[in-house]
CSV table of C-alpha atoms and ligand atoms in Angstrom, one decimal:
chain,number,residue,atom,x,y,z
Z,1,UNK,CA,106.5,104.4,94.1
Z,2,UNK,CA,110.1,106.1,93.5
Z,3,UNK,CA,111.2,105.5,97.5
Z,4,UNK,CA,111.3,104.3,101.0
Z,5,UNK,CA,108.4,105.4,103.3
Z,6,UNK,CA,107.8,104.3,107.0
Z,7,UNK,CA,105.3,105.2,108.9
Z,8,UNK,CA,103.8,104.1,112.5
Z,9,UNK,CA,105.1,101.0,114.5
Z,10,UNK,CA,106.6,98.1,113.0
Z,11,UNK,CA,108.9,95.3,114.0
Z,12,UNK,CA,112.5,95.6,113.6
Z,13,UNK,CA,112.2,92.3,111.3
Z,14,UNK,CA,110.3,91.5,108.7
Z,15,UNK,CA,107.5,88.2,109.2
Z,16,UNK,CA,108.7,88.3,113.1
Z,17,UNK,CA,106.5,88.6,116.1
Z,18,UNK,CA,105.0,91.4,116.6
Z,19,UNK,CA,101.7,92.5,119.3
Z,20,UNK,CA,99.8,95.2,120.6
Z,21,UNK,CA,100.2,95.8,124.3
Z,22,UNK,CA,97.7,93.8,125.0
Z,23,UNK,CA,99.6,90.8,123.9
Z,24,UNK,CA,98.0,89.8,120.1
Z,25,UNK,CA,99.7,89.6,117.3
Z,26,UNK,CA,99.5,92.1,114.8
Z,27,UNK,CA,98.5,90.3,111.2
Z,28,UNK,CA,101.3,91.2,108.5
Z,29,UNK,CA,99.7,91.6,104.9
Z,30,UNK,CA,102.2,92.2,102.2
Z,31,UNK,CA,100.8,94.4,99.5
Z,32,UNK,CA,102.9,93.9,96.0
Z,33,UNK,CA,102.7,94.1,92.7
Z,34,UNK,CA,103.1,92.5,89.4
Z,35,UNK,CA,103.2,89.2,91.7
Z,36,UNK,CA,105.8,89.4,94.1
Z,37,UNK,CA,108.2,91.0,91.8
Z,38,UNK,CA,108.1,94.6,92.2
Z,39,UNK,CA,107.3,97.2,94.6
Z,40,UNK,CA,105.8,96.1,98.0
Z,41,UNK,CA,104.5,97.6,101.2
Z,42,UNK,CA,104.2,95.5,104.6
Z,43,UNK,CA,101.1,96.6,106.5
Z,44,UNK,CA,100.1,95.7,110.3
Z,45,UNK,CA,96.6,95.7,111.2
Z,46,UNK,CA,95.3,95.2,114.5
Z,47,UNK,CA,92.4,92.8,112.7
Z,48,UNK,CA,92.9,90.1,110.3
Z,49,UNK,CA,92.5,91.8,106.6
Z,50,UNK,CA,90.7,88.3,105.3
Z,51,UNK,CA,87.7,89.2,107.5
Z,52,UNK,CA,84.7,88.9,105.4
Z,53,UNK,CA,81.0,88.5,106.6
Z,54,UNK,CA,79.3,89.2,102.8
Z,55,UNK,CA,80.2,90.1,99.7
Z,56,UNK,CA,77.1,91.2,97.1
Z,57,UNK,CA,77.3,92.1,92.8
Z,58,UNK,CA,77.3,95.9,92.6
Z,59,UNK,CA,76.1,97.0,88.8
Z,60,UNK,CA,78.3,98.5,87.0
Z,61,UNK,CA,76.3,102.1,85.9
Z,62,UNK,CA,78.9,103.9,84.0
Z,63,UNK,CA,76.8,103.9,80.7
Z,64,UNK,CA,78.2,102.3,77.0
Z,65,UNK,CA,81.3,103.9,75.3
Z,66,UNK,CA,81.1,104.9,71.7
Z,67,UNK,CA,84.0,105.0,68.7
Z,68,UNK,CA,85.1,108.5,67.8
Z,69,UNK,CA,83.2,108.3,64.6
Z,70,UNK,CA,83.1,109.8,62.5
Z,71,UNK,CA,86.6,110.8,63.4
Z,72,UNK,CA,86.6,114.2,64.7
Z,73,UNK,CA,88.4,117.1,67.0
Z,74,UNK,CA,86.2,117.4,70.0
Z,75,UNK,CA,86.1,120.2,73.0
Z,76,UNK,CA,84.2,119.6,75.8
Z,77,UNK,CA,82.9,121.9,78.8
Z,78,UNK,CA,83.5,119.9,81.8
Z,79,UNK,CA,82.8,123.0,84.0
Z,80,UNK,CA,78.8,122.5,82.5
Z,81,UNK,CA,78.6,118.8,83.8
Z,82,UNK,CA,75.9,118.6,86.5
Z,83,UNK,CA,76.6,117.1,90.1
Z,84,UNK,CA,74.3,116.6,92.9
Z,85,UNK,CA,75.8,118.1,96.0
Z,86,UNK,CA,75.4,114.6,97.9
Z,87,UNK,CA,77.8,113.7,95.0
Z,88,UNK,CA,80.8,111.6,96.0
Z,89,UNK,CA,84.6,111.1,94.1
Z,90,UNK,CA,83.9,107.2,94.0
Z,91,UNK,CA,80.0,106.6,92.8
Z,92,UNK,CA,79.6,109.8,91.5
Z,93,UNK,CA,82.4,110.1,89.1
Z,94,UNK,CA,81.3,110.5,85.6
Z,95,UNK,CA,83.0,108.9,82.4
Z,96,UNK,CA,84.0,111.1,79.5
Z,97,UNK,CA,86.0,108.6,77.9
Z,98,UNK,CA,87.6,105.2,77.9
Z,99,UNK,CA,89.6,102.3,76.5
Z,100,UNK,CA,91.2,98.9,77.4
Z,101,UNK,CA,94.3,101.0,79.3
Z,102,UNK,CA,92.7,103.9,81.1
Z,103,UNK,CA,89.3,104.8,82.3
Z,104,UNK,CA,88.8,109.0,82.6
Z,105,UNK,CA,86.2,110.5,84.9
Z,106,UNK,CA,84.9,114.0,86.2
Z,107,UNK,CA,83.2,114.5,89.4
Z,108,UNK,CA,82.5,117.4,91.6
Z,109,UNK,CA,82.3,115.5,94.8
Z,110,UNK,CA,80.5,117.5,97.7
Z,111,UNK,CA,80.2,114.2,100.0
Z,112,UNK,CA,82.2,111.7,102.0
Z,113,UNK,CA,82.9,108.9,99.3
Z,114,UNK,CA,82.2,105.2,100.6
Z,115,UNK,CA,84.9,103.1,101.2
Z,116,UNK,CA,86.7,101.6,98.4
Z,117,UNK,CA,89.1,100.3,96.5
Z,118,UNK,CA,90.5,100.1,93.0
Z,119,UNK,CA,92.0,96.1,92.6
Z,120,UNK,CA,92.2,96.5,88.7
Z,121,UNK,CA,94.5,99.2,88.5
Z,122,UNK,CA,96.4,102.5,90.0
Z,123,UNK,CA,94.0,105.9,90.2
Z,124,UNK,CA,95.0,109.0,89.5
Z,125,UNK,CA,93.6,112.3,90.7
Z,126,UNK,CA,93.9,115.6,89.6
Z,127,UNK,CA,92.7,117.9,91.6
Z,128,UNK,CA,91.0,120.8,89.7
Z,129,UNK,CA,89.5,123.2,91.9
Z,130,UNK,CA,88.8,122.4,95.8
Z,131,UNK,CA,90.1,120.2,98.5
Z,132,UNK,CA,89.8,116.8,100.4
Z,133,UNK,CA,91.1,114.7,102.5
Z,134,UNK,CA,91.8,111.6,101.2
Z,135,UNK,CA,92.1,108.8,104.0
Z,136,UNK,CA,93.7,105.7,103.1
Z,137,UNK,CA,94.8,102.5,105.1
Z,138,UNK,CA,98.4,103.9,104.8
Z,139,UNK,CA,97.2,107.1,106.8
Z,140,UNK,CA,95.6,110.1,105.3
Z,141,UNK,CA,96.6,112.4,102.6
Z,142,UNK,CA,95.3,116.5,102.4
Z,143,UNK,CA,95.1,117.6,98.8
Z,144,UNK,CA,93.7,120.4,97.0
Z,145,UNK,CA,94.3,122.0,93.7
Z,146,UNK,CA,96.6,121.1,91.6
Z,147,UNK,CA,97.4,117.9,93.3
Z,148,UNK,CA,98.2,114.8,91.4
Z,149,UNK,CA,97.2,112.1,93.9
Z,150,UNK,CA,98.2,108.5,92.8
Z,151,UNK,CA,96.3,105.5,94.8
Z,152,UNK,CA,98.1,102.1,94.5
Z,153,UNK,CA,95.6,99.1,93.1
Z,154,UNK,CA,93.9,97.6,95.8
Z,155,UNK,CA,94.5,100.5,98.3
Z,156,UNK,CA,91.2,101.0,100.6
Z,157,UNK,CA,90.5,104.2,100.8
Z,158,UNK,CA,87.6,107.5,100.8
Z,159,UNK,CA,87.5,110.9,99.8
Z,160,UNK,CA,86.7,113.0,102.2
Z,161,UNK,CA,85.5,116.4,100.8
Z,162,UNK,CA,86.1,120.0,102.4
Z,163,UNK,CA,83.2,121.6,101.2
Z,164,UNK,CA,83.6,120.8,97.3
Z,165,UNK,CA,86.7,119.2,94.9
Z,166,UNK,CA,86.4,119.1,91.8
Z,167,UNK,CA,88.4,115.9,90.7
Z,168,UNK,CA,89.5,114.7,87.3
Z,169,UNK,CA,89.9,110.9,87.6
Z,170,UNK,CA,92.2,108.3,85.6
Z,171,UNK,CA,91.7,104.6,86.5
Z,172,UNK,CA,94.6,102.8,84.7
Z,173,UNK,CA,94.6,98.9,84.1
Z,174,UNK,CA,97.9,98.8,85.6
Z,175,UNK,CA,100.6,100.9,87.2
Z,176,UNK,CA,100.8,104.8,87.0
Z,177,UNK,CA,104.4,106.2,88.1
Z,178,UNK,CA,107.0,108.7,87.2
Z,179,UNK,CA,108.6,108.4,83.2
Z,180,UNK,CA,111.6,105.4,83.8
Z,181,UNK,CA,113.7,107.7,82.0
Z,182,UNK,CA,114.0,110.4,84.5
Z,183,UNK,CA,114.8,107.5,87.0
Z,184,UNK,CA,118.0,105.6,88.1
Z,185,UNK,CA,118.3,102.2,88.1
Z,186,UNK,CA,117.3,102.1,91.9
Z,187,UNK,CA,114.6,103.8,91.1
Z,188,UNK,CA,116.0,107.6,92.5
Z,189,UNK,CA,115.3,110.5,90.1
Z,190,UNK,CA,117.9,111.9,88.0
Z,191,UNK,CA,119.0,114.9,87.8
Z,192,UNK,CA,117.1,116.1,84.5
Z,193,UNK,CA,114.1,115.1,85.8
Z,194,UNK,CA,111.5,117.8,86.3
Z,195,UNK,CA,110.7,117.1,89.5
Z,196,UNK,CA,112.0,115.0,92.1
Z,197,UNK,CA,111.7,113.0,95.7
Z,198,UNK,CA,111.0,116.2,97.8
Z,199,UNK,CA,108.7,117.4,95.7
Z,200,UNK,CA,106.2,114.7,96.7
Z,201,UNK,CA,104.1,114.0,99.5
Z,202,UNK,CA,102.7,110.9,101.6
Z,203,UNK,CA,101.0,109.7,104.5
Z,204,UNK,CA,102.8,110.4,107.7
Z,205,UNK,CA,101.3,108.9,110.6
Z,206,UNK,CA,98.7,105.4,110.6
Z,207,UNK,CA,95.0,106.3,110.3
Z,208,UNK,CA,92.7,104.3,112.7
Z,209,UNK,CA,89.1,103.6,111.9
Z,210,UNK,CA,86.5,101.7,114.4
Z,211,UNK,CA,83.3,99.5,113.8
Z,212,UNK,CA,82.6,96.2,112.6
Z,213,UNK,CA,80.3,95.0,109.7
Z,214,UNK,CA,82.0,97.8,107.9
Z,215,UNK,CA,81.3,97.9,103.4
Z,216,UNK,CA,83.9,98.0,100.9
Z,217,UNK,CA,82.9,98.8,97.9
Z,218,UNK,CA,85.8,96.9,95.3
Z,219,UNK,CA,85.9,97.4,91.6
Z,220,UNK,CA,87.9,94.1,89.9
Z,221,UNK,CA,88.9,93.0,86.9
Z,222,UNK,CA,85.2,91.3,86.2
Z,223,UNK,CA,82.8,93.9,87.5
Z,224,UNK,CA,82.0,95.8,91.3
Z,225,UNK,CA,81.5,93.9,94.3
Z,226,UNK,CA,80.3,95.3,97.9
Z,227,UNK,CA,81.9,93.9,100.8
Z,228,UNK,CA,81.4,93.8,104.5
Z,229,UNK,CA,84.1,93.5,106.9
Z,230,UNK,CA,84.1,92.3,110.2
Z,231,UNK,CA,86.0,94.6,111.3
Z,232,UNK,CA,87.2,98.7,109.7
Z,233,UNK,CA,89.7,98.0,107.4
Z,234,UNK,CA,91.4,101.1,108.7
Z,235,UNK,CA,93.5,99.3,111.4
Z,236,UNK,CA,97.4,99.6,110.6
Z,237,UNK,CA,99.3,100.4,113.1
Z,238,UNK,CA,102.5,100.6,111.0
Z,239,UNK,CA,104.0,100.1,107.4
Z,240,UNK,CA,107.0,100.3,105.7
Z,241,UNK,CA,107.8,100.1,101.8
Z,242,UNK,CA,107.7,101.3,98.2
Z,243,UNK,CA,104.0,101.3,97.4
Z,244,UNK,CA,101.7,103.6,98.8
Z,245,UNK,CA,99.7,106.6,97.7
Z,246,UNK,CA,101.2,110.1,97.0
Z,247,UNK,CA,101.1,113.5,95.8
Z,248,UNK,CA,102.8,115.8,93.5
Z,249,UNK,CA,101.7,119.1,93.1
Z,250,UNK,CA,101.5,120.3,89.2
Z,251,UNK,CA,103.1,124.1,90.8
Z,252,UNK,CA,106.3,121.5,91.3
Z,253,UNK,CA,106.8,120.7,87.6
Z,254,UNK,CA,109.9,122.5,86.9
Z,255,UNK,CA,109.3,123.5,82.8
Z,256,UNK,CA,111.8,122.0,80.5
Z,257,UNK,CA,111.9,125.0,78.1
Z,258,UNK,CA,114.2,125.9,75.1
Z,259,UNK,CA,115.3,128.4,72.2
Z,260,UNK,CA,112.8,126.8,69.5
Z,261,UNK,CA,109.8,125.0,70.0
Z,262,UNK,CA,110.3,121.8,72.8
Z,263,UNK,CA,107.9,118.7,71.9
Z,264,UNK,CA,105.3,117.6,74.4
Z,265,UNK,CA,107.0,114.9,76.0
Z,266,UNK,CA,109.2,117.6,77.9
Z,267,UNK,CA,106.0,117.9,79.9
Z,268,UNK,CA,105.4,114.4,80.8
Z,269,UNK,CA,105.1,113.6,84.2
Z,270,UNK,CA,103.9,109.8,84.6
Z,271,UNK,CA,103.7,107.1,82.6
Z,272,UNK,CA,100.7,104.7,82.6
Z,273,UNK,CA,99.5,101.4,80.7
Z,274,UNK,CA,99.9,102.9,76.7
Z,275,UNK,CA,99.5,106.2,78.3
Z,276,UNK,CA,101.5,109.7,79.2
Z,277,UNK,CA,99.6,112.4,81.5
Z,278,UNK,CA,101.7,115.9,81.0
Z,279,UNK,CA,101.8,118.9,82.9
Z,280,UNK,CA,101.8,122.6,81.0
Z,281,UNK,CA,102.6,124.7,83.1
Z,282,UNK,CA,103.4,128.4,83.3
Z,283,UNK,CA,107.0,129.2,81.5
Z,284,UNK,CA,109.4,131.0,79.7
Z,285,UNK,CA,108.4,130.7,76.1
Z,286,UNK,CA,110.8,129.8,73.2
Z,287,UNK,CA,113.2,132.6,72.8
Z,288,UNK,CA,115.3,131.9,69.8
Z,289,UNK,CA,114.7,135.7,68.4
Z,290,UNK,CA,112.7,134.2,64.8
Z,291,UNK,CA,110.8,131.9,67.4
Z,292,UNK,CA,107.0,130.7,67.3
Z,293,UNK,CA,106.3,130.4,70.8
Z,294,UNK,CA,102.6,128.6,70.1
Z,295,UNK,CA,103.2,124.7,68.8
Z,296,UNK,CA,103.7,124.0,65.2
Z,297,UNK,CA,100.7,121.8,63.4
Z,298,UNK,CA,101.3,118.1,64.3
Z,299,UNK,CA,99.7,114.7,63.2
Z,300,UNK,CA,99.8,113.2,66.6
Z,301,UNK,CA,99.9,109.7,64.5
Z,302,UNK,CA,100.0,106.9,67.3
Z,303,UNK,CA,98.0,108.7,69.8
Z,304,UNK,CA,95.3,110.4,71.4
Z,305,UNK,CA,95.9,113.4,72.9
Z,306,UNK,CA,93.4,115.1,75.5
Z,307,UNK,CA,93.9,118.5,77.0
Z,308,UNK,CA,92.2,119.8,80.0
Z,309,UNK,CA,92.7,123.3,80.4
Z,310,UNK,CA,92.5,124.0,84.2
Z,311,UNK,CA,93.6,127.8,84.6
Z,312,UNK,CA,95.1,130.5,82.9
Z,313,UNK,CA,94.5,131.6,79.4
Z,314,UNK,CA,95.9,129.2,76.3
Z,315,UNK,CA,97.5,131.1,73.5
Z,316,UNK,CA,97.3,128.5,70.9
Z,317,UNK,CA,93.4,128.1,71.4
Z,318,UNK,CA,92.4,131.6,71.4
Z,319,UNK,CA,89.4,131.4,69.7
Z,320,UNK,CA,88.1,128.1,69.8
Z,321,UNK,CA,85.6,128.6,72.5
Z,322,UNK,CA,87.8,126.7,75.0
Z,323,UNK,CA,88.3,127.7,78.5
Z,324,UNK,CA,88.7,127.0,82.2
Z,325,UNK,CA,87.4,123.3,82.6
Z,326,UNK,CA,87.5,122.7,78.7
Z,327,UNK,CA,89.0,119.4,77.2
Z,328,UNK,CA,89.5,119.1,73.9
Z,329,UNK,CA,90.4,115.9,72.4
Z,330,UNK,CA,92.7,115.7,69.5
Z,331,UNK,CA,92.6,111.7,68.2
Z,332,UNK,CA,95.4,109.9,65.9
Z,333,UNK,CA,94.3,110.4,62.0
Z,334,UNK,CA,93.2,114.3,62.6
Z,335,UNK,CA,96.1,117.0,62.5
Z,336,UNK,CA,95.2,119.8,64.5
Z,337,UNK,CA,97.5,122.9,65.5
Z,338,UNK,CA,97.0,126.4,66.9
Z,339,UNK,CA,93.6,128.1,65.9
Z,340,UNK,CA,93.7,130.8,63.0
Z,341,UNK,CA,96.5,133.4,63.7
Z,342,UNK,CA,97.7,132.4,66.8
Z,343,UNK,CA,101.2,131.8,65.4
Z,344,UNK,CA,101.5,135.2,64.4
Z,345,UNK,CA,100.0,136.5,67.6
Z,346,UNK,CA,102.5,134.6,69.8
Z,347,UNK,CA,105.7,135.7,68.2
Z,348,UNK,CA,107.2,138.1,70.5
Z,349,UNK,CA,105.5,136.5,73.7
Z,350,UNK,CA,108.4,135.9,76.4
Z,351,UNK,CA,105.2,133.8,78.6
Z,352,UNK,CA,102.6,131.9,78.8
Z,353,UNK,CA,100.2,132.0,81.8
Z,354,UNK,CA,99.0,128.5,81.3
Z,355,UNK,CA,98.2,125.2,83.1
Z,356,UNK,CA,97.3,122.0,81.4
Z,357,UNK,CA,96.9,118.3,82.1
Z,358,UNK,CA,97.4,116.3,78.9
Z,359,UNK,CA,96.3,112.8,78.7
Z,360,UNK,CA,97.7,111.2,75.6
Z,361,UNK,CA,96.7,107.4,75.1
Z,362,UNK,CA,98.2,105.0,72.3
Z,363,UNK,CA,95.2,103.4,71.8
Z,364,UNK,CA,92.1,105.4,70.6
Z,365,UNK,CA,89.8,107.3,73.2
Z,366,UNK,CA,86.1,106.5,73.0
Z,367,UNK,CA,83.5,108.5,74.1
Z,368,UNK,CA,81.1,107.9,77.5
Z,369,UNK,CA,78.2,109.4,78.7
Z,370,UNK,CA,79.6,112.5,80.1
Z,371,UNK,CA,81.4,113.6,77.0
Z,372,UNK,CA,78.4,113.9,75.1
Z,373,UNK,CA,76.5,115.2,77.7
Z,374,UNK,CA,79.3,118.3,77.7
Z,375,UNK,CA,80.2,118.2,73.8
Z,376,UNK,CA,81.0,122.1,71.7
Z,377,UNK,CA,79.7,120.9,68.5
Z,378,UNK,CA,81.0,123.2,66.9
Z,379,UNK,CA,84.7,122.7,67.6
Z,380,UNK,CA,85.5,121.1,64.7
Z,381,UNK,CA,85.0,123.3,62.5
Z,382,UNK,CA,86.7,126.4,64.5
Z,383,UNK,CA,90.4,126.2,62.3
Z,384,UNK,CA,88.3,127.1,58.9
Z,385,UNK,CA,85.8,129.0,60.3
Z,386,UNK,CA,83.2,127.3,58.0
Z,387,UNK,CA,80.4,124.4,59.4
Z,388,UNK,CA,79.5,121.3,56.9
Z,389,UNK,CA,78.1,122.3,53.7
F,1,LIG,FE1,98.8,118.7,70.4
């Protein structure tokens, strides 16, 4: 996490004494990552965080993943994916596709979401449509759309719909965070970064749960396990530190724009285990005056690249049959550019009205349950207008 963040009581020294009026002491956990050598958090809870009564094997239901094979361009309709309105953002989240680095879901969660946490890698949310509260042990955190919302690994926490959200879903094996390169040694963002500290948003006050014998549902690095605590893990009084979950809003991405064509990593926004997640947003188009505002044809040769379109209309894919709630997924070995005359159609465009989340993994993208349940067969076929012979 790029900075400093205290919230609720804590003692004025670290690993001192420190009790509720009643006299106890408060038990210190120190969340940190990458083993004590990177960013930390120091949490006080009322209960010790240890306290287990049960822990049981929870199958793991998310279906196989298949190679992109043959190797094709693929558009998906997300917005046709069916959800149960009991559905919930944790059990209820579908997987489109998946590799060793990154695991990437849909749900349309209409539910409260059981507790749980996430001790193989960060999450990140984008919120597509909707809005939730998302209540964490750091406190809780109110999104809606167009949200980014990045959860730490091991961070307890529900979702907490307000009617619906309809929530796109990264689970990285590892940590998700700004690009370093728009960062300062210390961590601070630089000044050519597109967005920046005030930009984001995190929990502000402790959030206090009661019970006892309460579940935990915990994916890991073998499998899911459920357990019950003796007490609700939501009982920290105070924190203070580097880690914790936050937001950033995609309407914050200040557009890095230019007189020719600017490359996609302009639009990157964090960086991930062998993967990049970019925001497109609305923006002043190229304006050299022989410009071509609509992306030239590319062999995206180390990468992956998935687009979700989320609102707007998308010049360069005019056409295709894509729209709001598409993805279309454009793998290493396949060029793939605008669709048929969109070059010359953009020429003389000043804007484009567009919002994107781009997902672009180094490793290749296979293919779960929910993208072919949502596949356009036809996509592939769109740029020459002709099916297989
Ligand atoms: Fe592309």
């Amino acid at each position: 996490m790029p900075f400093y963040r205290r919230v609720g009581e804590i003692p004025a020294k670290r690993h001192t004494q420190f009790r509720s009026p009643q006299g106890s002491l408060y038990a210190e956990e120190l969340m940190g990552v990458e083993g004590f050598s990177a960013d930390s958090a120091l949490l006080y809870h009322r209960n010790l965080p240890t306290a287990i009564v049960n822990a049981v094997a929870v199958p793991d239901e998310r279906g196989e993943l298949r190679a992109n094979h043959p190797l094709k361009p693929r558009s998906y309709r997300t917005q046709d994916l069916k959800f149960g309105a009991d559905a919930d953002a944790v059990t209820d989240r579908r997987r489109l596709f998946g590799n060793a680095d990154v695991t990437i879901g849909f749900v349309v969660a209409g539910a409260a979401s059981p507790l749980y946490r996430n001790a193989a890698g960060d999450e990140l949310f984008y919120v597509q449509g909707g809005s939730a509260t998302v209540e964490t042990i750091y406190g809780a955190l109110e999104v809606g759309d167009g949200d980014y919302v990045v959860i730490p690994t091991s961070c307890t926490y529900r979702v907490v719909p307000n009617g619906t959200v309809r929530l796109l879903v990264l689970e990285a094996r590892g940590h998700i965070g700004p690009p370093k390169r728009y960062l300062s040694a210390r961590g601070q963002f630089l000044e050519h970064a597109p967005y920046c500290e005030r930009d984001l948003r995190g929990p502000t006050e402790p959030l206090l749960g009661d019970g006892e014998d309460v579940d935990v549902l915990v994916r890991h690095r073998a499998g899911l396990t459920r357990y019950t605590y003796a007490h609700h893990p939501f009982d920290v009084v105070g924190w203070d530190g580097c880690l914790y979950p936050w937001v950033f809003n995609i309407d914050d991405f200040e557009p890095i724009t230019g007189r020719v064509h600017q490359p996609p990593p302009v639009h990157q926004t964090f960086e991930g285990p062998n993967f990049v997640v970019c925001s497109f947003c609305p923006r002043k188009v190229d304006y050299h005056p022989l410009a071509i505002p609509v992306p030239y044809n590319h062999a995206n040769v180390d990468s992956d690249e998935l687009m979700f379109y989320v609102r707007g209309n998308y010049e360069a894919r005019k056409g295709s049959g894509i729209g709001i709630g598409s993805m279309s997924l454009h793998p290493s070995g396949f060029t793939h550019g605008p669709q048929p005359g969109a070059a010359e159609a953009s020429i003389g465009a000043e804007f484009f009205d567009e919002t994107a989340v781009m997902v672009d993994t180094f490793a290749p993208l296979e293919l779960g349950e929910a993208a072919e349940a949502c596949e356009d067969p036809g996509y592939a076929w769109t740029w020459s207008g002709r099916g297989p012979a």
